Coordinates of C-alpha atoms in Angstrom, one line a residue:
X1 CA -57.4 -17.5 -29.1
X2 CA -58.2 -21.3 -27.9
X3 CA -61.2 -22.8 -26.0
X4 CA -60.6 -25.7 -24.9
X5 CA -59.8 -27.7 -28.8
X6 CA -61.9 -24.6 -30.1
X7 CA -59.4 -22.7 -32.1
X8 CA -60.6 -19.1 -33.0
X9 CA -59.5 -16.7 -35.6
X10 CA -59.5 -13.2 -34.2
X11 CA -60.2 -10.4 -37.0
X12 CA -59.9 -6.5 -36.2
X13 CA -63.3 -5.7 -38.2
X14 CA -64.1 -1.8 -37.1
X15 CA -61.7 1.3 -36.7
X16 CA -62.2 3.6 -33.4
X17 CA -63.6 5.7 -35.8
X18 CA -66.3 3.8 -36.6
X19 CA -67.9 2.5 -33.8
X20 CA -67.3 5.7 -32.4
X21 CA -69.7 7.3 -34.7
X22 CA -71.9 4.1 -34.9
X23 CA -72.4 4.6 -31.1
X24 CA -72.9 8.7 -31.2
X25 CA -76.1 8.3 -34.3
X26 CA -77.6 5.4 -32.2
X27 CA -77.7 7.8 -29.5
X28 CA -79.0 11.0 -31.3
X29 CA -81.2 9.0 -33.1
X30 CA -82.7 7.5 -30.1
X31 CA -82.7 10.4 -28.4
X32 CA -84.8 12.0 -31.7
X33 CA -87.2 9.4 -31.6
X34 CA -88.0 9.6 -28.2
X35 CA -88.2 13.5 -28.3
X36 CA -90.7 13.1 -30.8
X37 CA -92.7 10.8 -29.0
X38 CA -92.8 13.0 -26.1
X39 CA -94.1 15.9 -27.9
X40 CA -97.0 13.8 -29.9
X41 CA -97.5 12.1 -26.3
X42 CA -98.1 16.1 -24.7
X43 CA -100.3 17.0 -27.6
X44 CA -102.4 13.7 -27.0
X45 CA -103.0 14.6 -23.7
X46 CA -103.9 18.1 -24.1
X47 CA -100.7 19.7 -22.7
X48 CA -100.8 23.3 -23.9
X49 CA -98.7 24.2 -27.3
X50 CA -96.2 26.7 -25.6
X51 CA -95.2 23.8 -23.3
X52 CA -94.8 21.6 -26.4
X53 CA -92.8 23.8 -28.5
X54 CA -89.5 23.7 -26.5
X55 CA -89.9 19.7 -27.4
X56 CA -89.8 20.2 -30.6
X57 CA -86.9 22.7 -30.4
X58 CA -84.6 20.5 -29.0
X59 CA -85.7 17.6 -31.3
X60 CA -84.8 20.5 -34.3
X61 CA -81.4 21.2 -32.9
X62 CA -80.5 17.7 -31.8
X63 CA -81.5 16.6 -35.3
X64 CA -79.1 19.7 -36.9
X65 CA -76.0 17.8 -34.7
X66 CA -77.1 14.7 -36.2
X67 CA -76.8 15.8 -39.2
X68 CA -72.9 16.7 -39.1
X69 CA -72.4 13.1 -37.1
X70 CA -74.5 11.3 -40.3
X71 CA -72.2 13.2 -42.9
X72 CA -68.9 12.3 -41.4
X73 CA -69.9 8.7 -41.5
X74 CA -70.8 9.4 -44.9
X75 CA -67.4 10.5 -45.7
X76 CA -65.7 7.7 -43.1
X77 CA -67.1 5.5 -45.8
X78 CA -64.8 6.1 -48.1
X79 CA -61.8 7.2 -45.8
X80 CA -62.2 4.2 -43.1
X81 CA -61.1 0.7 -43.2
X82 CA -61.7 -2.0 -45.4
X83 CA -65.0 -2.8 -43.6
X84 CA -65.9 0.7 -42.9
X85 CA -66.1 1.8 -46.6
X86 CA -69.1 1.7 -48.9
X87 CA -67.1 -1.2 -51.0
X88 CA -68.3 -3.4 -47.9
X89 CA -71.6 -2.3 -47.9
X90 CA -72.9 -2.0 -51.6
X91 CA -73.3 -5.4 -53.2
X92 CA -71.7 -4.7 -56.7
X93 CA -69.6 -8.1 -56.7
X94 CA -71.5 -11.5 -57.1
X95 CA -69.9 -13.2 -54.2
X96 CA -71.8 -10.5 -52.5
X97 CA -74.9 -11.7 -53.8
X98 CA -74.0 -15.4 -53.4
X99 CA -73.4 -14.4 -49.8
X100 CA -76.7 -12.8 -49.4
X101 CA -78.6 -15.9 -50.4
X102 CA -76.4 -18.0 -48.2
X103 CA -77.9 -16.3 -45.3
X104 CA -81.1 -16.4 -46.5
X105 CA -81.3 -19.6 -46.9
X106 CA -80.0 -19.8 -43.4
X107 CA -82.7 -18.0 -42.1
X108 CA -85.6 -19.6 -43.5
X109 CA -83.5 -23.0 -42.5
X110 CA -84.4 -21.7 -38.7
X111 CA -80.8 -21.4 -38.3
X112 CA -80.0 -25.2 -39.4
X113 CA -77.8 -24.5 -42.1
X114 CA -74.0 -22.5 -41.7
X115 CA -74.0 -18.7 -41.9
X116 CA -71.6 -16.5 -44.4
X117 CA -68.8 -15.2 -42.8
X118 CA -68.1 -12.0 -42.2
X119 CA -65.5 -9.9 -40.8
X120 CA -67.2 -6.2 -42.0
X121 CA -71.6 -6.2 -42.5
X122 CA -73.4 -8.9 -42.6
X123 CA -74.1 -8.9 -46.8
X124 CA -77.7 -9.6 -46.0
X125 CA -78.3 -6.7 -43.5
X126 CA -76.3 -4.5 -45.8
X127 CA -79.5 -4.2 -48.4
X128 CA -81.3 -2.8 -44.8
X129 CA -77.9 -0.2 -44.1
X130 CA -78.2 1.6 -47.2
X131 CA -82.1 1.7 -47.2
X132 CA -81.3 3.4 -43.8
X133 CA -78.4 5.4 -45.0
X134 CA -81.1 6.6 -47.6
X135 CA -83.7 7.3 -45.2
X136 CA -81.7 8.9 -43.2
X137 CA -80.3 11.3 -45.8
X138 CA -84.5 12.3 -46.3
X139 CA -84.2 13.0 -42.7
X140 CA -81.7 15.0 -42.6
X141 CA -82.9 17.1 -45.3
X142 CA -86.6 16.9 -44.9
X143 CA -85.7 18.0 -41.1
X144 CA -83.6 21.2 -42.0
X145 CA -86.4 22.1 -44.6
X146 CA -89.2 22.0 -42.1
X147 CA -87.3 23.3 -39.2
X148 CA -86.6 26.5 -41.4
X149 CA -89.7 26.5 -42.4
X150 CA -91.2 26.5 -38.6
X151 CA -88.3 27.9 -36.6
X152 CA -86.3 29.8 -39.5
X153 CA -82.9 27.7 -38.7
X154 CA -80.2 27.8 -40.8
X155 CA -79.9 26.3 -43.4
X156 CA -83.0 25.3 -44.1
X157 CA -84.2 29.1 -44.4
X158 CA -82.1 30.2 -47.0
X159 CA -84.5 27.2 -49.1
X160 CA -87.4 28.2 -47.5
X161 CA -87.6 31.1 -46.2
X162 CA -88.9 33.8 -49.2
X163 CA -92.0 31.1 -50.3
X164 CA -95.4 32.3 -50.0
X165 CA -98.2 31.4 -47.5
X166 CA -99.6 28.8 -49.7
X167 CA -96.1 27.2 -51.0
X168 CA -95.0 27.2 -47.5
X169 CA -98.4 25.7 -46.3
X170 CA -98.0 22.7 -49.0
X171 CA -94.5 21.7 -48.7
X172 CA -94.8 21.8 -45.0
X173 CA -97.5 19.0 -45.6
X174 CA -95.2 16.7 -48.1
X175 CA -92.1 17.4 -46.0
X176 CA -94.2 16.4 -42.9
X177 CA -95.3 12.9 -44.5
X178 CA -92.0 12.3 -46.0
X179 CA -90.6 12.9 -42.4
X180 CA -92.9 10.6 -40.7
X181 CA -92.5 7.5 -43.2
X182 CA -88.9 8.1 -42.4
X183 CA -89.6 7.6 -38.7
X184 CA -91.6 4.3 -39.5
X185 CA -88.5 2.9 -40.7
X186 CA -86.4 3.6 -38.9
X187 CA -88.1 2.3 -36.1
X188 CA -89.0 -0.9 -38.2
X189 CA -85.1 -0.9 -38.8
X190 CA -84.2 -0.7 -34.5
X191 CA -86.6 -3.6 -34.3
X192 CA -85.5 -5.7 -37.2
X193 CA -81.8 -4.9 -36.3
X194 CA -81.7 -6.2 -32.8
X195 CA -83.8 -9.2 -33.8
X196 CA -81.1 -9.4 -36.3
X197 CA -78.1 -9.1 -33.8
X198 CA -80.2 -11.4 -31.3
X199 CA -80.1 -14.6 -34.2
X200 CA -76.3 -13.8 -34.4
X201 CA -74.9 -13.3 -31.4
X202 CA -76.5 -16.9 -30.1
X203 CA -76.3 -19.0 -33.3
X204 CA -72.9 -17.9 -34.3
X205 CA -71.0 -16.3 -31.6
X206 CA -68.3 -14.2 -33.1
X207 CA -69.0 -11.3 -30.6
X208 CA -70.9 -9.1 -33.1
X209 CA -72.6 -7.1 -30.5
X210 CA -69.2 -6.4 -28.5
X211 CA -66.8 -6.0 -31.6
X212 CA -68.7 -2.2 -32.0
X213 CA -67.2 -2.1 -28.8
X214 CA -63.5 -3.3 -28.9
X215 CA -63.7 -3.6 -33.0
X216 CA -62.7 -7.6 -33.1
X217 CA -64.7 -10.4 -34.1
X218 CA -64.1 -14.0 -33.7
X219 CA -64.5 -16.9 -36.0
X220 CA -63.4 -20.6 -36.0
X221 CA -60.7 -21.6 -37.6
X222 CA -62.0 -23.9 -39.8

């Protein structure tokens, strides 16, 4: 497409199935997060613990339908396009790397230098997905464990649910930290991510905020 003697390169970068299930986690986890900060909001102010413990049911079942959303874009990452797969995530190829210190070095330039292409992740923000993608994996399992543990949902039961009082007392307390680091970062992540998206979307201007909505970015020709 042309702007004026502004000659852009349009690239089909995400499948429907992608952004489709980019857009359904943001939502669950958001709706998670803020579940969560409801129910520690109610305890703060004293609201009784019969009124609390719906909260935290919903957060439990919401978080068992994240789950299944978080494993099929596990699994999209190997069946999905070119820039939906791992391969376009994991930095195993040294161009990769050289492309993460290109943008780097853009950074710290305050935005003086030129930015890496690309049509699929950014290679930089890629080291932050699959921290996430890890994280979120602990979630998913830490959350299952301790909802069988408290509310005897499948299937975190059938893990859980013949321990002892005192077994069941201390993993509850290291599946409970694990669980609450993960929170931490994944909120660090939100904020780091749109601040990310923020430097792009004005400095570059290839649409990365709307291609998760029609799947195209736009680059210059040259």
């Amino acid at each position: 497409m042309e702007h004026g003697e502004d000659v852009r390169v349009v690239v089909d970068s995400w499948d429907w199935e992608t952004r489709l299930l980019h857009w359904i986690n943001m939502l669950l986890i958001v709706t998670l997060i803020l579940l969560i900060i409801g129910k520690e909001g109610m305890e703060v102010i004293g609201i009784d613990k019969t009124l609390r413990a719906p909260v935290k049911k919903l957060h439990a079942y919401i978080g068992h339908v994240f789950a299944i959303t978080f494993f099929l874009r596990v699994i999209w990452g190997f069946a999905g396009n070119r820039y939906a797969r791992w391969s376009d995530i994991i930095p195993y190829r040294r161009e990769r790397w050289r492309a993460i210190g290109g943008n780097i070095r853009w950074y710290l330039s305050g935005f003086r230098t030129t930015p890496v292409n690309s049509a699929g992740h950014d290679p930089l923000a890629s080291i932050f997905y699959i921290a996430l993608f890890l994280v979120l994996a602990s979630q998913v399992i830490t959350g299952m464990l301790l909802s069988g543990l408290e509310l005897k949902t499948f299937p975190g039961v059938l893990f859980v649910g013949g321990m002892g009082e005192a077994g069941r007392e201390a993993l509850e307390g290291a599946l409970e930290g694990a669980h609450e680091f993960g929170f931490l970062f994944i909120i660090f992540f939100i904020c780091a991510h749109i601040a990310g998206l923020a430097a792009h979307e004005i400095k570059e201007k290839t649409g990365l905020f709307s291609s998760m909505i029609h799947g195209k970015k736009y680059f210059r020709k040259e």
